[in-house]
Amino acid sequence: MCMKKKNILLGISVLLSLFLTSCDDFFSADADDILLADDNFQKRSEVYSAFIGNAAFFQDAAEHLLYISELRGDLMEPTENAPVDFWNVFRYQADENNSLTQSDVYYKVILECNDFLRHAFAFNQNNPGVIESNIFKGMISETLRFRAWCYLTLGKLYGEVAWHDLSLQDYTENPRIEIIHFEELPNILIHHLKTGVDGIDGMISLDWNLITYTEDKGWNRVGVNPNALLGELYLWNKEYKLALDEFLNLIRNSGDEKTFTATEFTDNKVAKWKEIFCKTITDAANEIITGIPYDVTRQQTNKLQYYFSNVTPNVYYLRPTTRMIELFDSQQTATGKQGDQRGKDYTYAVSGNVRTIVKYSYDKDPEEQDATIPVYRTGDLHLMIAECLNRLHLFTESIAFMNGLKPYWDNGGFFQKPFNNPMFPTNLKDCTGIRGRMAMKSVALPEKDTDEEIELALDSLIRNEVALECAYEGKRYFALMRSAQRWEKPEIMANTLSAKFAEDERDTYKTLLMDPANWYLKQNPLGKNE
């Protein structure tokens, strides 16, 4: 079945006067100033507006990923208030008609990006020099990354994608569409990012301030970071050294010793960690790599607080699993205190018999509902680095990204072994690790007989740390999936995820999840089911 390409909006056009205001204004649309897909750009402001429109559609995709992946994981469950579609996703029973699992939110971004690329290249060819070369190349590159991120996400969620061919020449209303299975997808996306379109690849950074006419550097967190995306693609493609290079280059090129390096929270550690999720992108610049901002004062909200909070006007559809709370409670601080400092009252709260997710509700009134959605941040970057190092059997280095690298830094100005390897940037000298910066007890390197046994055991520690550090950020389910694929052990998914159910149901779900086909959502792979 072929999805008819409809006259989809080519972006949310924004009045040029908004370029002089805050970054959040860019996600506002003027209904009388929208450019349609069959129109051509007539002026530079229309190109800029359509480009910003890609980011606006990306908002919806990033939010959707968070709910769906967490519902299929083991950290979040529906409440009694939740509609049946939520329960069906949670129980791996969602069919093609489930209202939550429609894939059109991602295909919309892809089709918008394809149209933007065609129109932008046509405008640039017909109006040479109107858009500065560095800005034009940056917008094209960012658009390629929005597109690639959505394809990768589709593959992770649905197991296959409908590849909508992008052609700047001979475009038709019904372009060639090919079904690509997930195992083939990362290599294809890597190729497209590195080769690009018409000589412009997907690895060029854009200074968003040049098109927003502001000095707010938080804008540069809205685009998909090229190193983070390419690194994740290499990680899924099992090219671990190449993935590691991209992640470390991200840190190396951050321009600041504290940016993206997981340095110590020197004041109140839990308060500082909390601020990652309640401050703006600009305020959390050392942590947020790619993030989606919202502003309730401009009617820009998401459903995080709406689904998680039990305070009116919120609906309280989703809550922590008892399994997740037990995982936090089983941790110890560096001083021997039981529990994880990131857990109770910071990731979740318990009042009587009521469990709530509070990660995105700090310092917010019940109706605000405008927390930033993190797409990539320092926490999950360092855990992906640890995963790569483990795969390469660099075990001491891997575990240091959880416990901290400071013990390996010599006051003379260099790293001691094994971090004297030049691949490790010197701005990691103050890295206190994902656990270390929260003053959590260090995890010990597993004592096993073979490297393979150490890797497998360390894998489990990393997966648990993803659950603790990145709960409700859409990371845990896919960390489990990568591990199960790496070892060809579906029981990693089956045993872990079935444990969220009542004991008398677990065997049923273990059997279900032993089949990797059931790790993916059912869909009409061409987009919205009709």
Short mmCIF file of C-alpha atoms in Angstrom, two decimals:
data_model
loop_
_atom_site.label_atom_id
_atom_site.label_comp_id
_atom_site.label_asym_id
_atom_site.label_seq_id
_atom_site.Cartn_x
_atom_site.Cartn_y
_atom_site.Cartn_z
CA MET A 1 0.00 0.00 0.00
CA CYS A 2 1.44 3.35 -0.99
CA MET A 3 0.90 6.38 1.15
CA LYS A 4 -0.40 9.27 -0.96
CA LYS A 5 1.68 12.33 -0.46
CA LYS A 6 -0.71 15.02 0.63
CA ASN A 7 -0.33 18.75 0.59
CA ILE A 8 1.48 18.75 3.93
CA LEU A 9 2.58 22.05 5.38
CA LEU A 10 6.17 22.78 4.50
CA GLY A 11 6.93 24.33 7.87
CA ILE A 12 5.58 26.74 10.38
CA SER A 13 6.20 30.22 9.05
CA VAL A 14 7.11 32.79 11.66
CA LEU A 15 6.89 36.54 11.28
CA LEU A 16 10.28 38.13 10.83
CA SER A 17 9.70 40.31 13.85
CA LEU A 18 9.78 37.18 16.02
CA PHE A 19 13.40 36.72 15.03
CA LEU A 20 14.19 39.49 17.48
CA THR A 21 12.66 37.76 20.50
CA SER A 22 13.33 34.65 22.54
CA CYS A 23 14.01 31.21 21.08
CA ASP A 24 10.66 29.82 22.26
CA ASP A 25 8.80 32.24 19.99
CA PHE A 26 9.93 30.26 17.00
CA PHE A 27 7.52 27.48 17.77
CA SER A 28 4.58 29.86 17.36
CA ALA A 29 2.72 29.86 14.06
CA ASP A 30 0.72 32.51 12.25
CA ALA A 31 -2.11 30.74 10.43
CA ASP A 32 -2.20 33.41 7.72
CA ASP A 33 1.50 33.08 6.93
CA ILE A 34 1.94 29.37 6.21
CA LEU A 35 3.74 28.18 3.10
CA LEU A 36 2.27 25.13 1.38
CA ALA A 37 4.33 22.33 -0.10
CA ASP A 38 3.46 23.19 -3.72
CA ASP A 39 4.52 26.82 -3.27
CA ASN A 40 8.03 28.10 -3.83
CA PHE A 41 10.02 30.27 -1.47
CA GLN A 42 9.92 33.88 -2.51
CA LYS A 43 12.16 35.43 0.12
CA ARG A 44 14.79 34.53 2.67
CA SER A 45 12.44 34.88 5.64
CA GLU A 46 10.22 32.15 4.17
CA VAL A 47 13.19 29.79 3.96
CA TYR A 48 14.12 30.52 7.57
CA SER A 49 10.52 30.09 8.72
CA ALA A 50 10.14 26.75 6.95
CA PHE A 51 13.40 25.54 8.44
CA ILE A 52 12.19 26.44 11.94
CA GLY A 53 9.01 24.58 11.07
CA ASN A 54 11.07 21.38 10.81
CA ALA A 55 12.10 21.89 14.43
CA ALA A 56 8.48 22.44 15.45
CA PHE A 57 7.43 19.11 13.96
CA PHE A 58 10.47 17.50 15.58
CA GLN A 59 8.97 18.55 18.93
CA ASP A 60 6.05 16.17 18.46
CA ALA A 61 8.27 13.29 17.40
CA ALA A 62 10.62 13.60 20.39
CA GLU A 63 7.69 13.71 22.81
CA HIS A 64 6.04 10.68 21.22
CA LEU A 65 9.23 8.62 21.49
CA LEU A 66 9.49 9.29 25.21
CA TYR A 67 6.00 7.97 26.06
CA ILE A 68 6.02 4.96 23.78
CA SER A 69 9.48 3.68 24.64
CA GLU A 70 8.97 4.10 28.38
CA LEU A 71 5.59 2.34 28.31
CA ARG A 72 7.26 -0.62 26.62
CA GLY A 73 10.11 -0.59 29.12
CA ASP A 74 10.07 -1.58 32.77
CA LEU A 75 10.13 1.78 34.55
CA MET A 76 6.66 3.19 33.85
CA GLU A 77 3.13 1.81 33.90
CA PRO A 78 -0.37 3.15 33.26
CA THR A 79 -2.61 4.13 36.16
CA GLU A 80 -6.24 3.23 36.61
CA ASN A 81 -7.08 6.56 34.92
CA ALA A 82 -5.32 5.66 31.68
CA PRO A 83 -7.27 4.72 28.54
CA VAL A 84 -7.03 1.16 27.27
CA ASP A 85 -4.60 2.13 24.49
CA PHE A 86 -1.98 2.95 27.14
CA TRP A 87 -2.45 -0.46 28.74
CA ASN A 88 -2.19 -2.22 25.38
CA VAL A 89 1.17 -0.57 24.67
CA PHE A 90 2.39 -1.49 28.15
CA ARG A 91 1.30 -5.11 27.66
CA TYR A 92 2.76 -5.42 24.12
CA GLN A 93 -0.76 -5.84 22.74
CA ALA A 94 -1.04 -2.64 20.69
CA ASP A 95 -2.43 -3.31 17.23
CA GLU A 96 -2.25 -1.15 14.11
CA ASN A 97 -5.16 0.98 15.25
CA ASN A 98 -3.78 1.98 18.63
CA SER A 99 -4.08 5.75 18.95
CA LEU A 100 -0.71 6.10 20.71
CA THR A 101 1.46 4.18 18.29
CA GLN A 102 0.75 5.89 14.97
CA SER A 103 3.99 6.46 13.12
CA ASP A 104 2.81 9.47 11.10
CA VAL A 105 4.38 11.86 13.64
CA TYR A 106 7.81 10.77 12.33
CA TYR A 107 6.87 10.57 8.65
CA LYS A 108 5.51 14.08 8.86
CA VAL A 109 8.96 15.33 9.84
CA ILE A 110 10.58 13.28 7.07
CA LEU A 111 8.23 14.55 4.36
CA GLU A 112 8.54 18.12 5.61
CA CYS A 113 12.32 17.82 5.53
CA ASN A 114 12.26 16.38 2.02
CA ASP A 115 10.10 19.26 0.81
CA PHE A 116 12.22 21.84 2.58
CA LEU A 117 15.38 20.50 0.93
CA ARG A 118 13.86 20.66 -2.54
CA HIS A 119 12.49 24.17 -2.11
CA ALA A 120 15.59 25.49 -0.32
CA PHE A 121 17.93 24.25 -3.04
CA ALA A 122 15.66 25.77 -5.70
CA PHE A 123 15.60 29.11 -3.88
CA ASN A 124 19.38 29.13 -3.45
CA GLN A 125 19.93 28.32 -7.11
CA ASN A 126 17.54 31.05 -8.25
CA ASN A 127 18.76 33.62 -5.70
CA PRO A 128 22.52 33.08 -5.31
CA GLY A 129 24.08 34.88 -2.38
CA VAL A 130 20.82 35.88 -0.69
CA ILE A 131 21.47 33.30 2.03
CA GLU A 132 25.06 33.21 3.24
CA SER A 133 26.81 29.97 2.34
CA ASN A 134 27.54 28.93 5.93
CA ILE A 135 23.91 29.48 6.95
CA PHE A 136 22.51 27.66 3.92
CA LYS A 137 24.81 24.67 4.41
CA GLY A 138 24.01 24.60 8.13
CA MET A 139 20.25 24.55 7.53
CA ILE A 140 20.56 21.77 4.94
CA SER A 141 22.77 19.73 7.27
CA GLU A 142 20.43 20.22 10.26
CA THR A 143 17.49 19.16 8.08
CA LEU A 144 19.30 15.97 7.07
CA ARG A 145 19.79 15.21 10.77
CA PHE A 146 16.14 15.81 11.70
CA ARG A 147 15.26 13.40 8.90
CA ALA A 148 17.85 10.78 9.92
CA TRP A 149 16.88 10.94 13.61
CA CYS A 150 13.25 10.25 12.70
CA TYR A 151 14.19 7.32 10.49
CA LEU A 152 16.38 5.86 13.24
CA THR A 153 13.57 6.28 15.75
CA LEU A 154 11.08 4.61 13.41
CA GLY A 155 13.45 1.68 13.06
CA LYS A 156 13.93 1.34 16.82
CA LEU A 157 10.19 1.46 17.50
CA TYR A 158 8.70 -0.38 14.53
CA GLY A 159 11.48 -2.59 13.21
CA GLU A 160 11.19 -1.27 9.65
CA VAL A 161 10.73 2.02 7.83
CA ALA A 162 9.21 3.23 4.60
CA TRP A 163 12.10 4.98 2.88
CA HIS A 164 10.72 8.03 1.06
CA ASP A 165 13.21 8.68 -1.69
CA LEU A 166 14.67 12.18 -1.69
CA SER A 167 15.39 13.46 -5.16
CA LEU A 168 16.09 17.06 -6.03
CA GLN A 169 15.42 16.23 -9.67
CA ASP A 170 12.37 14.69 -11.30
CA TYR A 171 10.30 14.87 -8.14
CA THR A 172 6.78 13.43 -8.39
CA GLU A 173 3.80 13.40 -6.07
CA ASN A 174 4.29 9.66 -5.64
CA PRO A 175 8.01 9.14 -5.06
CA ARG A 176 9.61 5.71 -4.88
CA ILE A 177 9.11 4.08 -1.49
CA GLU A 178 11.15 1.15 -0.24
CA ILE A 179 10.66 -0.87 2.95
CA ILE A 180 13.92 -1.12 4.91
CA HIS A 181 14.35 -3.40 7.92
CA PHE A 182 15.99 -2.02 11.03
CA GLU A 183 19.17 -4.08 10.81
CA GLU A 184 19.91 -2.46 7.43
CA LEU A 185 18.90 1.05 8.43
CA PRO A 186 21.88 2.40 10.46
CA ASN A 187 24.34 1.75 7.64
CA ILE A 188 22.06 3.52 5.15
CA LEU A 189 21.61 6.53 7.44
CA ILE A 190 25.36 6.74 8.11
CA HIS A 191 25.96 6.82 4.36
CA HIS A 192 23.36 9.53 3.82
CA LEU A 193 24.69 11.70 6.65
CA LYS A 194 28.26 11.44 5.40
CA THR A 195 27.50 11.97 1.71
CA GLY A 196 24.61 14.39 2.10
CA VAL A 197 22.76 16.08 -0.72
CA ASP A 198 24.26 18.06 -3.58
CA GLY A 199 27.64 18.30 -1.89
CA ILE A 200 26.37 19.21 1.60
CA ASP A 201 26.69 16.48 4.20
CA GLY A 202 24.83 16.02 7.49
CA MET A 203 27.73 16.89 9.77
CA ILE A 204 27.81 20.69 9.47
CA SER A 205 26.90 22.67 12.58
CA LEU A 206 24.59 25.65 12.31
CA ASP A 207 24.82 28.72 14.48
CA TRP A 208 21.10 29.20 15.01
CA ASN A 209 21.67 32.73 16.25
CA LEU A 210 22.43 33.74 12.67
CA ILE A 211 18.83 33.00 11.69
CA THR A 212 17.17 33.99 14.97
CA TYR A 213 19.05 37.27 15.33
CA THR A 214 19.53 36.60 19.04
CA GLU A 215 22.51 35.92 21.27
CA ASP A 216 20.82 33.07 23.14
CA LYS A 217 23.15 30.11 22.67
CA GLY A 218 20.41 27.82 23.89
CA TRP A 219 19.14 27.83 20.32
CA ASN A 220 22.08 25.65 19.30
CA ARG A 221 20.71 22.87 21.51
CA VAL A 222 17.52 22.63 19.41
CA GLY A 223 19.22 21.03 16.41
CA VAL A 224 20.20 17.35 16.48
CA ASN A 225 23.88 17.20 17.42
CA PRO A 226 25.82 15.64 14.52
CA ASN A 227 28.33 13.69 16.64
CA ALA A 228 25.64 12.36 18.98
CA LEU A 229 23.46 11.16 16.11
CA LEU A 230 26.28 9.62 14.07
CA GLY A 231 27.69 8.04 17.22
CA GLU A 232 24.37 6.45 18.05
CA LEU A 233 24.06 5.14 14.50
CA TYR A 234 27.50 3.54 14.72
CA LEU A 235 26.52 2.09 18.10
CA TRP A 236 23.46 0.39 16.61
CA ASN A 237 25.61 -0.72 13.66
CA LYS A 238 28.03 -2.41 16.12
CA GLU A 239 30.92 -0.21 14.95
CA TYR A 240 32.00 0.59 18.47
CA LYS A 241 35.32 2.32 17.84
CA LEU A 242 33.71 4.68 15.32
CA ALA A 243 30.86 5.38 17.74
CA LEU A 244 33.33 6.10 20.52
CA ASP A 245 35.26 8.51 18.29
CA GLU A 246 32.09 10.51 17.59
CA PHE A 247 31.07 10.70 21.24
CA LEU A 248 34.55 11.73 22.40
CA ASN A 249 34.78 14.31 19.60
CA LEU A 250 31.54 15.81 20.89
CA ILE A 251 33.19 16.30 24.28
CA ARG A 252 36.52 17.38 22.78
CA ASN A 253 34.89 20.08 20.67
CA SER A 254 32.51 21.37 23.35
CA GLY A 255 34.69 24.41 23.90
CA ASP A 256 34.44 24.39 27.68
CA GLU A 257 35.94 22.09 30.31
CA LYS A 258 32.58 21.72 32.05
CA THR A 259 30.40 21.27 28.99
CA PHE A 260 29.30 17.68 28.38
CA THR A 261 32.02 16.31 30.70
CA ALA A 262 29.89 15.18 33.69
CA THR A 263 31.83 17.36 36.11
CA GLU A 264 31.06 17.37 39.80
CA PHE A 265 28.00 19.15 41.15
CA THR A 266 29.88 21.14 43.77
CA ASP A 267 26.94 22.56 45.71
CA ASN A 268 23.77 20.66 46.57
CA LYS A 269 24.19 17.69 44.25
CA VAL A 270 20.56 16.61 44.04
CA ALA A 271 19.41 20.20 43.52
CA LYS A 272 21.93 20.66 40.72
CA TRP A 273 20.93 17.37 39.09
CA LYS A 274 17.28 18.39 39.37
CA GLU A 275 17.98 21.61 37.51
CA ILE A 276 18.81 19.64 34.36
CA PHE A 277 15.10 18.98 34.00
CA CYS A 278 13.57 22.19 35.33
CA LYS A 279 15.87 24.85 33.92
CA THR A 280 15.77 26.14 30.36
CA ILE A 281 18.06 24.80 27.67
CA THR A 282 20.16 27.93 28.05
CA ASP A 283 20.53 27.43 31.80
CA ALA A 284 21.36 23.72 31.36
CA ALA A 285 23.86 24.33 28.57
CA ASN A 286 26.52 22.14 30.19
CA GLU A 287 24.15 19.16 30.17
CA ILE A 288 21.65 19.42 27.31
CA ILE A 289 23.18 18.42 23.97
CA THR A 290 19.92 18.33 22.02
CA GLY A 291 16.68 19.35 23.71
CA ILE A 292 13.21 20.66 22.91
CA PRO A 293 12.12 23.85 24.72
CA TYR A 294 8.55 24.82 25.60
CA ASP A 295 6.96 27.94 27.06
CA VAL A 296 3.49 27.85 28.60
CA THR A 297 3.17 31.64 28.33
CA ARG A 298 3.09 31.16 24.56
CA GLN A 299 0.79 28.13 24.63
CA GLN A 300 3.74 25.83 23.95
CA THR A 301 3.28 22.80 26.17
CA ASN A 302 3.80 19.06 26.16
CA LYS A 303 2.00 16.26 28.00
CA LEU A 304 4.77 15.19 30.39
CA GLN A 305 3.37 16.87 33.47
CA TYR A 306 -0.18 16.35 32.20
CA TYR A 307 0.27 12.55 32.12
CA PHE A 308 2.58 12.25 35.15
CA SER A 309 1.07 14.56 37.77
CA ASN A 310 -1.93 13.68 39.95
CA VAL A 311 -2.69 17.35 40.63
CA THR A 312 -5.59 18.95 38.74
CA PRO A 313 -5.77 19.85 35.84
CA ASN A 314 -3.44 16.94 35.06
CA VAL A 315 -4.84 13.48 34.34
CA TYR A 316 -2.27 11.17 36.00
CA TYR A 317 -2.17 8.46 33.33
CA LEU A 318 1.38 7.23 34.01
CA ARG A 319 3.36 6.37 37.14
CA PRO A 320 6.59 4.64 38.20
CA THR A 321 6.66 0.87 38.44
CA THR A 322 7.47 -0.67 41.80
CA ARG A 323 10.36 -2.37 40.01
CA MET A 324 11.92 1.01 39.23
CA ILE A 325 11.54 2.18 42.82
CA GLU A 326 13.15 -1.04 44.07
CA LEU A 327 16.09 -0.44 41.72
CA PHE A 328 16.65 3.05 43.15
CA ASP A 329 16.20 1.79 46.72
CA SER A 330 18.83 -0.91 46.22
CA GLN A 331 21.59 1.65 45.57
CA GLN A 332 24.00 3.13 48.11
CA THR A 333 25.62 6.53 48.37
CA ALA A 334 29.37 7.00 48.76
CA THR A 335 28.85 7.37 52.52
CA GLY A 336 26.87 4.11 52.78
CA LYS A 337 23.38 5.60 52.99
CA GLN A 338 20.73 3.37 51.41
CA GLY A 339 18.99 4.66 48.30
CA ASP A 340 19.88 6.69 45.23
CA GLN A 341 20.08 10.47 45.49
CA ARG A 342 18.49 10.74 42.04
CA GLY A 343 15.51 8.66 43.12
CA LYS A 344 12.85 9.55 45.67
CA ASP A 345 11.57 13.12 45.38
CA TYR A 346 13.74 13.77 42.31
CA THR A 347 12.75 11.15 39.74
CA TYR A 348 9.66 9.88 41.54
CA ALA A 349 7.60 10.57 44.66
CA VAL A 350 5.48 8.37 46.92
CA SER A 351 2.63 9.70 49.01
CA GLY A 352 0.64 6.99 50.75
CA ASN A 353 -0.13 4.47 48.04
CA VAL A 354 0.23 7.01 45.24
CA ARG A 355 3.37 6.88 43.09
CA THR A 356 4.13 9.79 40.77
CA ILE A 357 6.84 10.76 38.28
CA VAL A 358 8.19 14.17 39.31
CA LYS A 359 11.24 14.51 37.06
CA TYR A 360 9.62 17.14 34.84
CA SER A 361 7.49 18.95 37.44
CA TYR A 362 10.05 20.79 39.58
CA ASP A 363 9.30 24.44 40.33
CA LYS A 364 6.22 24.31 38.10
CA ASP A 365 2.61 25.12 38.79
CA PRO A 366 0.24 22.24 37.92
CA GLU A 367 -0.89 23.88 34.67
CA GLU A 368 2.54 24.88 33.32
CA GLN A 369 3.37 21.63 31.48
CA ASP A 370 6.37 23.10 29.64
CA ALA A 371 9.40 21.11 30.75
CA THR A 372 12.24 20.72 28.26
CA ILE A 373 12.40 17.29 26.61
CA PRO A 374 16.00 16.04 26.47
CA VAL A 375 16.93 14.18 23.28
CA TYR A 376 20.65 13.84 23.96
CA ARG A 377 22.35 15.00 27.15
CA THR A 378 25.61 14.47 29.02
CA GLY A 379 24.22 11.64 31.15
CA ASP A 380 23.25 9.34 28.31
CA LEU A 381 26.28 10.38 26.23
CA HIS A 382 28.66 9.11 28.93
CA LEU A 383 26.68 5.91 29.32
CA MET A 384 26.89 5.27 25.57
CA ILE A 385 30.64 5.87 25.85
CA ALA A 386 30.78 3.30 28.65
CA GLU A 387 28.85 0.88 26.45
CA CYS A 388 31.30 1.33 23.56
CA LEU A 389 34.35 0.89 25.79
CA ASN A 390 32.85 -2.27 27.27
CA ARG A 391 32.28 -3.68 23.79
CA LEU A 392 35.94 -2.95 23.01
CA HIS A 393 36.94 -4.76 26.22
CA LEU A 394 38.38 -1.58 27.70
CA PHE A 395 36.75 -2.41 31.00
CA THR A 396 38.66 -0.08 33.34
CA GLU A 397 37.94 2.84 31.03
CA SER A 398 34.28 1.86 30.71
CA ILE A 399 33.55 1.74 34.41
CA ALA A 400 35.40 5.03 34.97
CA PHE A 401 32.71 6.87 33.00
CA MET A 402 30.32 5.81 35.75
CA ASN A 403 32.65 6.29 38.73
CA GLY A 404 34.84 9.16 37.50
CA LEU A 405 38.13 9.89 35.72
CA LYS A 406 39.63 12.32 38.23
CA PRO A 407 41.77 9.63 39.97
CA TYR A 408 43.61 9.13 36.67
CA TRP A 409 44.52 12.82 36.19
CA ASP A 410 48.02 13.77 37.29
CA ASN A 411 48.47 17.26 38.69
CA GLY A 412 51.37 17.64 36.29
CA GLY A 413 48.81 18.02 33.53
CA PHE A 414 48.34 14.63 31.97
CA PHE A 415 46.34 11.41 32.33
CA GLN A 416 47.81 8.29 33.84
CA LYS A 417 47.24 4.86 32.31
CA PRO A 418 44.92 3.79 30.80
CA PHE A 419 43.64 7.30 30.04
CA ASN A 420 46.94 8.49 28.61
CA ASN A 421 45.56 7.26 25.30
CA PRO A 422 45.26 10.39 23.10
CA MET A 423 41.69 9.49 22.17
CA PHE A 424 40.57 10.79 25.58
CA PRO A 425 40.27 14.61 25.54
CA THR A 426 41.97 16.41 28.41
CA ASN A 427 38.79 18.30 29.30
CA LEU A 428 37.64 15.02 30.86
CA LYS A 429 40.14 15.58 33.69
CA ASP A 430 37.37 16.85 35.97
CA CYS A 431 34.87 14.15 34.97
CA THR A 432 33.47 12.68 38.16
CA GLY A 433 31.34 10.13 36.33
CA ILE A 434 27.61 9.59 36.18
CA ARG A 435 27.51 8.07 39.65
CA GLY A 436 30.43 10.04 41.00
CA ARG A 437 28.93 13.46 40.39
CA MET A 438 25.96 12.39 42.52
CA ALA A 439 28.23 11.00 45.28
CA MET A 440 26.95 7.48 44.71
CA LYS A 441 28.91 4.40 45.69
CA SER A 442 31.26 3.31 42.91
CA VAL A 443 30.36 0.20 40.98
CA ALA A 444 33.04 -2.49 41.02
CA LEU A 445 34.55 -4.09 37.97
CA PRO A 446 33.05 -7.60 37.74
CA GLU A 447 35.41 -10.40 38.73
CA LYS A 448 35.00 -13.05 36.05
CA ASP A 449 37.18 -15.64 34.36
CA THR A 450 36.94 -14.43 30.75
CA ASP A 451 36.67 -11.11 28.95
CA GLU A 452 33.32 -12.18 27.55
CA GLU A 453 31.97 -12.83 31.04
CA ILE A 454 33.25 -9.45 32.24
CA GLU A 455 31.64 -7.72 29.27
CA LEU A 456 28.31 -9.42 29.90
CA ALA A 457 28.34 -8.53 33.61
CA LEU A 458 29.44 -4.94 32.98
CA ASP A 459 26.70 -4.71 30.38
CA SER A 460 24.14 -5.33 33.13
CA LEU A 461 25.66 -2.58 35.31
CA ILE A 462 25.50 -0.09 32.43
CA ARG A 463 21.90 -0.99 31.62
CA ASN A 464 20.92 -0.43 35.25
CA GLU A 465 22.73 2.89 35.29
CA VAL A 466 20.76 3.95 32.21
CA ALA A 467 17.59 3.15 34.14
CA LEU A 468 18.72 5.23 37.14
CA GLU A 469 20.22 8.21 35.35
CA CYS A 470 17.91 8.38 32.33
CA ALA A 471 14.54 7.18 33.68
CA TYR A 472 11.65 8.60 31.64
CA GLU A 473 13.93 9.94 28.91
CA GLY A 474 13.33 7.16 26.37
CA LYS A 475 16.70 5.40 26.79
CA ARG A 476 16.24 2.27 28.90
CA TYR A 477 14.23 0.12 26.45
CA PHE A 478 16.75 0.61 23.66
CA ALA A 479 19.76 -0.06 25.90
CA LEU A 480 18.14 -3.43 26.69
CA MET A 481 17.47 -4.05 23.01
CA ARG A 482 21.05 -3.31 21.94
CA SER A 483 22.37 -5.65 24.61
CA ALA A 484 20.01 -8.46 23.60
CA GLN A 485 21.03 -8.03 19.96
CA ARG A 486 24.74 -7.91 20.80
CA TRP A 487 24.64 -11.21 22.71
CA GLU A 488 21.88 -12.80 20.64
CA LYS A 489 20.17 -13.40 23.95
CA PRO A 490 16.48 -12.43 23.74
CA GLU A 491 16.17 -13.42 27.39
CA ILE A 492 17.82 -10.09 28.26
CA MET A 493 14.66 -8.40 27.02
CA ALA A 494 12.30 -11.17 28.10
CA ASN A 495 13.51 -11.59 31.67
CA THR A 496 13.94 -7.90 32.39
CA LEU A 497 10.69 -6.62 30.91
CA SER A 498 8.47 -9.47 32.14
CA ALA A 499 9.52 -8.64 35.71
CA LYS A 500 7.31 -5.53 35.63
CA PHE A 501 4.22 -7.76 35.64
CA ALA A 502 2.61 -9.68 38.47
CA GLU A 503 4.38 -12.95 39.19
CA ASP A 504 1.60 -15.11 37.79
CA GLU A 505 1.82 -13.26 34.44
CA ARG A 506 5.57 -13.27 33.97
CA ASP A 507 5.96 -16.56 32.15
CA THR A 508 3.44 -15.45 29.53
CA TYR A 509 5.38 -12.28 28.83
CA LYS A 510 8.73 -14.05 28.90
CA THR A 511 7.50 -16.35 26.15
CA LEU A 512 6.14 -13.39 24.17
CA LEU A 513 9.37 -11.39 24.39
CA MET A 514 11.66 -14.29 23.56
CA ASP A 515 10.57 -13.60 19.98
CA PRO A 516 12.39 -10.43 18.81
CA ALA A 517 9.52 -9.65 16.45
CA ASN A 518 7.49 -8.70 19.52
CA TRP A 519 10.00 -6.05 20.55
CA TYR A 520 8.58 -3.79 17.87
CA LEU A 521 5.26 -2.02 17.50
CA LYS A 522 2.80 -3.04 14.83
CA GLN A 523 2.19 -0.41 12.19
CA ASN A 524 1.30 0.40 8.69
CA PRO A 525 4.94 1.14 7.82
CA LEU A 526 4.06 3.92 5.39
CA GLY A 527 2.79 6.20 8.08
CA LYS A 528 -0.63 6.79 9.57
CA ASN A 529 -2.96 3.84 9.38
CA GLU A 530 -5.99 4.52 7.25
#
